[in-house]
C-alpha cells in the first residue's frame, strides 16, 4: 500500500474535502480567506496533481457534504465553481455565531461571490446543502 503525502494539508487552515468526479478522486483544500485548491489523487503513483478546471461541473462542499454535479443540467449553477458553506464548528454556539461564510468560488479566476454580503448569523448550526437524488 502506498500513501499519498499531503504537504499542503498541513498548511491548510480550514478543511479538506474528498470526492469523486468521473472516476477520479479529488481532494479540495480550503484555506482561510475562502481560497481553494483542487488536486487529483493518483492512487497508483501515490501522487497529487493540481487541477485547474472542473469543466462543466460544479462542486458543493460544507459541513454535511462534498458532491460534484453537472452544472449544464441546472440553469443557475455555474460551471467550474466551488459552492461552499460556513463549516467552522468553533463559531457556532459562541460569540455572535457563524454562518457568514457562504458563497461560490471561481476556480478560473479565484473570485468569490458571497451569498450573504450582510449579517447572516446562526447560534444553532452551520448551514447545510440539501442534496436530492439526481
Coordinates of N, CA and C in Angstrom, one line a residue:
X1 N 0.8 -1.2 0.0 CA 0.0 0.0 0.0 C 0.9 1.2 0.0
X2 N 0.5 2.2 -0.9 CA 1.3 3.5 -0.9 C 0.4 4.6 -0.3
X3 N 1.1 5.5 0.4 CA 0.4 6.6 1.0 C 0.7 7.9 0.1
X4 N -0.3 8.7 -0.1 CA -0.1 10.0 -0.8 C 0.2 11.0 0.3
X5 N 1.3 11.6 0.2 CA 1.7 12.6 1.2 C 1.1 14.0 0.9
X6 N 0.4 14.6 1.8 CA -0.3 15.8 1.6 C 0.4 17.0 2.3
X7 N 1.5 17.4 1.7 CA 2.2 18.5 2.2 C 1.4 19.7 2.5
X8 N 0.5 20.1 1.5 CA -0.3 21.3 1.6 C -1.4 21.1 2.7
X9 N -1.7 19.9 3.0 CA -2.8 19.7 4.0 C -2.4 20.3 5.3
X10 N -1.1 20.2 5.7 CA -0.7 20.7 7.0 C -0.7 22.2 7.0
X11 N -0.6 22.9 5.8 CA -0.7 24.3 5.8 C -2.1 24.8 5.6
X12 N -3.0 23.9 5.3 CA -4.4 24.2 5.2 C -5.0 24.6 6.5
X13 N -5.5 25.8 6.7 CA -6.0 26.2 8.0 C -7.5 26.0 8.1
X14 N -8.2 25.4 7.2 CA -9.6 25.2 7.3 C -9.9 23.7 7.2
X15 N -10.4 23.3 6.0 CA -10.8 21.9 5.8 C -10.4 21.3 4.5
X16 N -10.5 20.0 4.4 CA -10.2 19.3 3.2 C -11.5 18.4 2.9
X17 N -11.8 18.3 1.6 CA -12.9 17.5 1.2 C -12.5 16.5 0.1
X18 N -13.0 15.3 0.3 CA -12.6 14.2 -0.7 C -13.9 13.9 -1.5
X19 N -13.7 13.8 -2.8 CA -14.9 13.4 -3.6 C -14.4 12.8 -4.9
X20 N -15.4 12.2 -5.6 CA -15.1 11.5 -6.9 C -15.8 12.3 -8.0
X21 N -15.0 12.4 -9.1 CA -15.5 13.1 -10.3 C -15.2 12.2 -11.5
X22 N -16.2 11.6 -12.1 CA -16.0 10.8 -13.3 C -14.9 9.7 -13.1
X23 N -14.9 9.1 -11.9 CA -13.9 8.0 -11.7 C -12.6 8.5 -11.1
X24 N -12.4 9.8 -11.0 CA -11.2 10.4 -10.5 C -11.4 10.9 -9.0
X25 N -10.5 10.6 -8.2 CA -10.6 11.1 -6.8 C -10.0 12.5 -6.7
X26 N -10.7 13.4 -6.1 CA -10.2 14.7 -5.9 C -10.2 15.1 -4.4
X27 N -9.2 15.9 -4.1 CA -9.2 16.5 -2.7 C -9.2 18.0 -2.9
X28 N -10.1 18.6 -2.2 CA -10.2 20.1 -2.3 C -9.8 20.6 -0.9
X29 N -8.8 21.5 -0.9 CA -8.3 22.1 0.3 C -8.9 23.5 0.4
X30 N -9.4 23.8 1.6 CA -10.0 25.1 1.8 C -9.1 25.9 2.8
X31 N -8.7 27.0 2.4 CA -7.8 27.9 3.2 C -8.5 29.1 3.8
X32 N -8.0 29.7 4.8 CA -8.6 30.9 5.3 C -8.7 31.9 4.2
X33 N -9.7 32.7 4.3 CA -9.9 33.7 3.2 C -10.7 33.2 2.0
X34 N -11.3 32.0 2.2 CA -12.1 31.4 1.1 C -11.2 31.2 -0.2
X35 N -10.1 30.6 0.0 CA -9.2 30.2 -1.1 C -9.3 28.7 -1.2
X36 N -9.3 28.1 -2.3 CA -9.4 26.7 -2.5 C -8.4 26.2 -3.5
X37 N -7.9 25.0 -3.3 CA -7.0 24.3 -4.3 C -7.5 22.9 -4.5
X38 N -7.5 22.5 -5.7 CA -8.1 21.2 -6.1 C -6.9 20.3 -6.6
X39 N -6.9 19.0 -6.1 CA -5.9 18.1 -6.6 C -6.5 16.8 -7.0
X40 N -6.0 16.2 -8.0 CA -6.4 14.8 -8.4 C -5.4 13.9 -7.6
X41 N -6.0 12.8 -7.0 CA -5.2 11.9 -6.3 C -4.9 10.7 -7.2
X42 N -3.7 10.5 -7.6 CA -3.3 9.3 -8.4 C -2.9 8.2 -7.4
X43 N -3.8 7.3 -7.2 CA -3.6 6.3 -6.1 C -2.5 5.3 -6.6
X44 N -2.3 5.1 -7.9 CA -1.3 4.2 -8.4 C 0.1 4.7 -8.2
X45 N 0.3 6.0 -8.5 CA 1.6 6.6 -8.3 C 1.8 7.2 -7.0
X46 N 0.8 7.3 -6.2 CA 0.8 7.9 -4.9 C 1.3 9.4 -5.0
X47 N 0.6 10.1 -5.9 CA 0.9 11.5 -6.2 C -0.3 12.3 -6.3
X48 N -0.1 13.6 -6.1 CA -1.2 14.6 -6.3 C -0.8 15.4 -7.5
X49 N -1.9 15.7 -8.3 CA -1.7 16.6 -9.5 C -2.7 17.7 -9.4
X50 N -2.2 18.9 -9.4 CA -3.1 20.1 -9.3 C -4.1 20.1 -10.5
X51 N -5.4 20.4 -10.1 CA -6.5 20.5 -11.1 C -6.8 22.0 -11.2
X52 N -6.9 22.5 -12.4 CA -7.2 23.9 -12.6 C -8.6 24.2 -13.2
X53 N -9.3 23.1 -13.5 CA -10.6 23.3 -14.0 C -11.5 22.1 -13.6
X54 N -12.8 22.4 -13.4 CA -13.7 21.3 -13.2 C -14.6 21.1 -14.4
X55 N -14.3 21.8 -15.5 CA -15.0 21.6 -16.7 C -16.5 22.1 -16.5
X56 N -17.4 21.3 -16.9 CA -18.8 21.7 -16.8 C -19.4 21.3 -15.4
X57 N -18.6 20.9 -14.5 CA -19.0 20.5 -13.2 C -18.9 21.7 -12.2
X58 N -19.7 21.5 -11.2 CA -19.7 22.4 -10.0 C -19.6 21.5 -8.8
X59 N -18.9 22.0 -7.8 CA -18.7 21.2 -6.5 C -19.4 22.0 -5.4
X60 N -20.1 21.2 -4.5 CA -20.7 21.7 -3.4 C -20.0 21.1 -2.2
X61 N -19.5 22.0 -1.3 CA -18.8 21.5 -0.1 C -19.3 22.2 1.2
X62 N -19.2 21.5 2.3 CA -19.7 22.1 3.5 C -19.6 21.1 4.6
X63 N -20.3 21.5 5.7 CA -20.3 20.7 6.9 C -20.9 19.3 6.7
X64 N -21.8 19.2 5.8 CA -22.5 17.9 5.6 C -22.2 17.2 4.3
X65 N -21.5 17.8 3.3 CA -21.4 17.1 2.1 C -20.2 17.6 1.2
X66 N -19.8 16.8 0.3 CA -18.8 17.2 -0.8 C -19.3 16.4 -2.0
X67 N -20.0 17.1 -2.9 CA -20.5 16.5 -4.1 C -20.2 17.3 -5.3
X68 N -20.2 16.6 -6.5 CA -20.0 17.2 -7.7 C -21.2 17.0 -8.6
X69 N -21.7 18.0 -9.3 CA -22.8 17.9 -10.2 C -22.5 18.5 -11.6
X70 N -23.2 18.0 -12.6 CA -23.1 18.6 -14.0 C -23.9 19.9 -14.0
X71 N -23.2 21.0 -14.1 CA -23.8 22.3 -14.0 C -24.7 22.6 -15.2
X72 N -24.4 21.9 -16.3 CA -25.2 22.2 -17.5 C -26.7 21.8 -17.3
X73 N -27.0 21.0 -16.3 CA -28.3 20.5 -16.1 C -29.1 21.4 -15.1
X74 N -28.5 22.5 -14.6 CA -29.1 23.4 -13.7 C -28.8 24.8 -14.1
X75 N -29.8 25.6 -14.5 CA -29.6 26.9 -15.1 C -28.9 27.9 -14.2
X76 N -29.0 27.9 -12.9 CA -28.4 28.9 -12.1 C -27.1 28.4 -11.4
X77 N -26.6 27.2 -11.7 CA -25.4 26.7 -11.1 C -24.3 26.9 -12.1
X78 N -23.2 27.6 -11.7 CA -22.1 28.0 -12.5 C -21.1 26.9 -12.6
X79 N -20.7 26.6 -13.8 CA -19.6 25.6 -14.0 C -18.3 26.1 -13.5
X80 N -17.4 25.1 -13.1 CA -16.0 25.4 -12.7 C -16.0 26.3 -11.4
X81 N -17.1 26.1 -10.6 CA -17.2 26.8 -9.3 C -17.3 25.8 -8.1
X82 N -16.8 26.3 -7.0 CA -16.9 25.5 -5.7 C -17.9 26.3 -4.9
X83 N -19.1 25.8 -4.6 CA -20.0 26.4 -3.7 C -19.7 25.9 -2.3
X84 N -19.7 26.8 -1.4 CA -19.3 26.5 0.0 C -20.2 27.1 1.0
X85 N -20.3 26.4 2.2 CA -21.0 26.9 3.3 C -20.0 27.1 4.5
X86 N -20.4 27.9 5.4 CA -19.6 28.1 6.6 C -19.6 26.8 7.5
X87 N -18.5 26.1 7.5 CA -18.5 24.9 8.3 C -17.4 24.9 9.4
X88 N -17.2 26.1 9.9 CA -16.3 26.3 11.0 C -17.1 26.1 12.3
X89 N -17.1 24.9 12.9 CA -17.9 24.5 14.0 C -17.6 25.3 15.3
X90 N -16.4 25.8 15.4 CA -16.0 26.6 16.6 C -16.8 27.9 16.7
X91 N -17.3 28.4 15.6 CA -18.0 29.7 15.6 C -19.4 29.6 16.1
X92 N -20.0 28.4 16.0 CA -21.4 28.2 16.3 C -21.5 27.9 17.8
X93 N -22.5 28.5 18.4 CA -22.8 28.3 19.8 C -21.9 29.2 20.7
X94 N -21.1 30.1 20.2 CA -20.3 31.0 21.0 C -20.3 32.4 20.3
X95 N -20.1 33.4 21.0 CA -20.0 34.8 20.5 C -21.2 35.2 19.7
X96 N -20.9 35.7 18.5 CA -22.0 36.2 17.7 C -22.5 35.2 16.7
X97 N -22.0 33.9 16.8 CA -22.4 32.9 15.9 C -21.6 32.8 14.6
X98 N -22.1 31.9 13.7 CA -21.4 31.7 12.4 C -22.5 31.8 11.3
X99 N -22.1 31.3 10.1 CA -23.0 31.3 9.0 C -22.7 32.4 8.0
X100 N -21.7 33.3 8.2 CA -21.5 34.4 7.3 C -20.8 33.9 6.1
X101 N -20.0 32.8 6.2 CA -19.1 32.5 5.2 C -19.7 31.5 4.2
X102 N -20.6 31.9 3.3 CA -21.2 31.1 2.3 C -21.2 31.8 1.0
X103 N -20.8 31.0 -0.1 CA -20.7 31.6 -1.4 C -20.2 30.7 -2.4
X104 N -19.7 31.2 -3.5 CA -19.2 30.5 -4.7 C -17.9 31.0 -5.0
X105 N -16.9 30.0 -5.2 CA -15.5 30.3 -5.6 C -15.3 29.9 -7.0
X106 N -14.8 30.8 -7.8 CA -14.5 30.5 -9.2 C -13.1 29.9 -9.3
X107 N -13.0 28.7 -9.8 CA -11.7 28.1 -9.9 C -10.9 28.8 -11.0
X108 N -11.6 29.4 -12.0 CA -10.9 30.1 -13.1 C -10.1 31.3 -12.6
X109 N -10.7 32.2 -11.9 CA -10.1 33.5 -11.5 C -9.9 33.7 -10.0
X110 N -10.4 32.8 -9.2 CA -10.2 32.9 -7.7 C -11.1 33.9 -7.1
X111 N -12.1 34.4 -7.8 CA -13.0 35.4 -7.2 C -14.1 34.6 -6.4
X112 N -14.6 35.3 -5.4 CA -15.6 34.8 -4.5 C -16.9 35.6 -4.6
X113 N -18.0 34.9 -4.9 CA -19.3 35.6 -4.8 C -20.0 35.2 -3.5
X114 N -20.2 36.2 -2.7 CA -20.8 36.0 -1.3 C -22.3 35.9 -1.5
X115 N -22.9 34.9 -0.8 CA -24.3 34.8 -0.9 C -25.0 35.6 0.2
X116 N -24.2 36.0 1.2 CA -24.8 36.9 2.3 C -23.8 38.0 2.5
X117 N -23.9 39.1 1.8 CA -23.0 40.2 1.9 C -23.2 40.9 3.3
X118 N -24.3 40.8 3.9 CA -24.5 41.4 5.2 C -24.4 40.4 6.3
X119 N -25.2 40.6 7.4 CA -25.2 39.7 8.5 C -26.1 38.5 8.3
X120 N -25.6 37.3 8.4 CA -26.3 36.1 8.4 C -25.8 35.2 9.4
X121 N -26.3 35.3 10.6 CA -25.7 34.6 11.8 C -26.6 33.5 12.3
X122 N -26.0 32.5 12.8 CA -26.8 31.4 13.5 C -26.0 31.0 14.7
X123 N -26.7 30.8 15.8 CA -26.1 30.2 17.0 C -26.4 28.8 17.2
X124 N -27.2 28.2 16.2 CA -27.6 26.8 16.3 C -26.8 25.9 15.6
X125 N -26.7 26.0 14.3 CA -25.9 25.1 13.5 C -25.4 25.7 12.2
X126 N -24.4 25.0 11.6 CA -23.9 25.5 10.3 C -24.9 25.3 9.2
X127 N -24.9 26.2 8.2 CA -25.7 26.0 7.0 C -25.3 24.6 6.3
X128 N -26.3 24.0 5.7 CA -26.0 22.7 5.0 C -26.6 22.8 3.6
X129 N -26.1 21.9 2.8 CA -26.7 21.8 1.4 C -27.7 20.7 1.5
X130 N -28.8 20.9 0.8 CA -29.8 19.9 0.6 C -29.5 19.2 -0.7
X131 N -29.3 17.8 -0.6 CA -28.9 17.1 -1.8 C -29.9 16.1 -2.2
X132 N -30.8 16.4 -3.1 CA -31.8 15.5 -3.6 C -31.1 14.4 -4.5
X133 N -31.8 13.4 -4.8 CA -31.3 12.3 -5.7 C -31.4 12.9 -7.1
X134 N -30.3 12.9 -7.8 CA -30.3 13.4 -9.1 C -30.5 12.3 -10.1

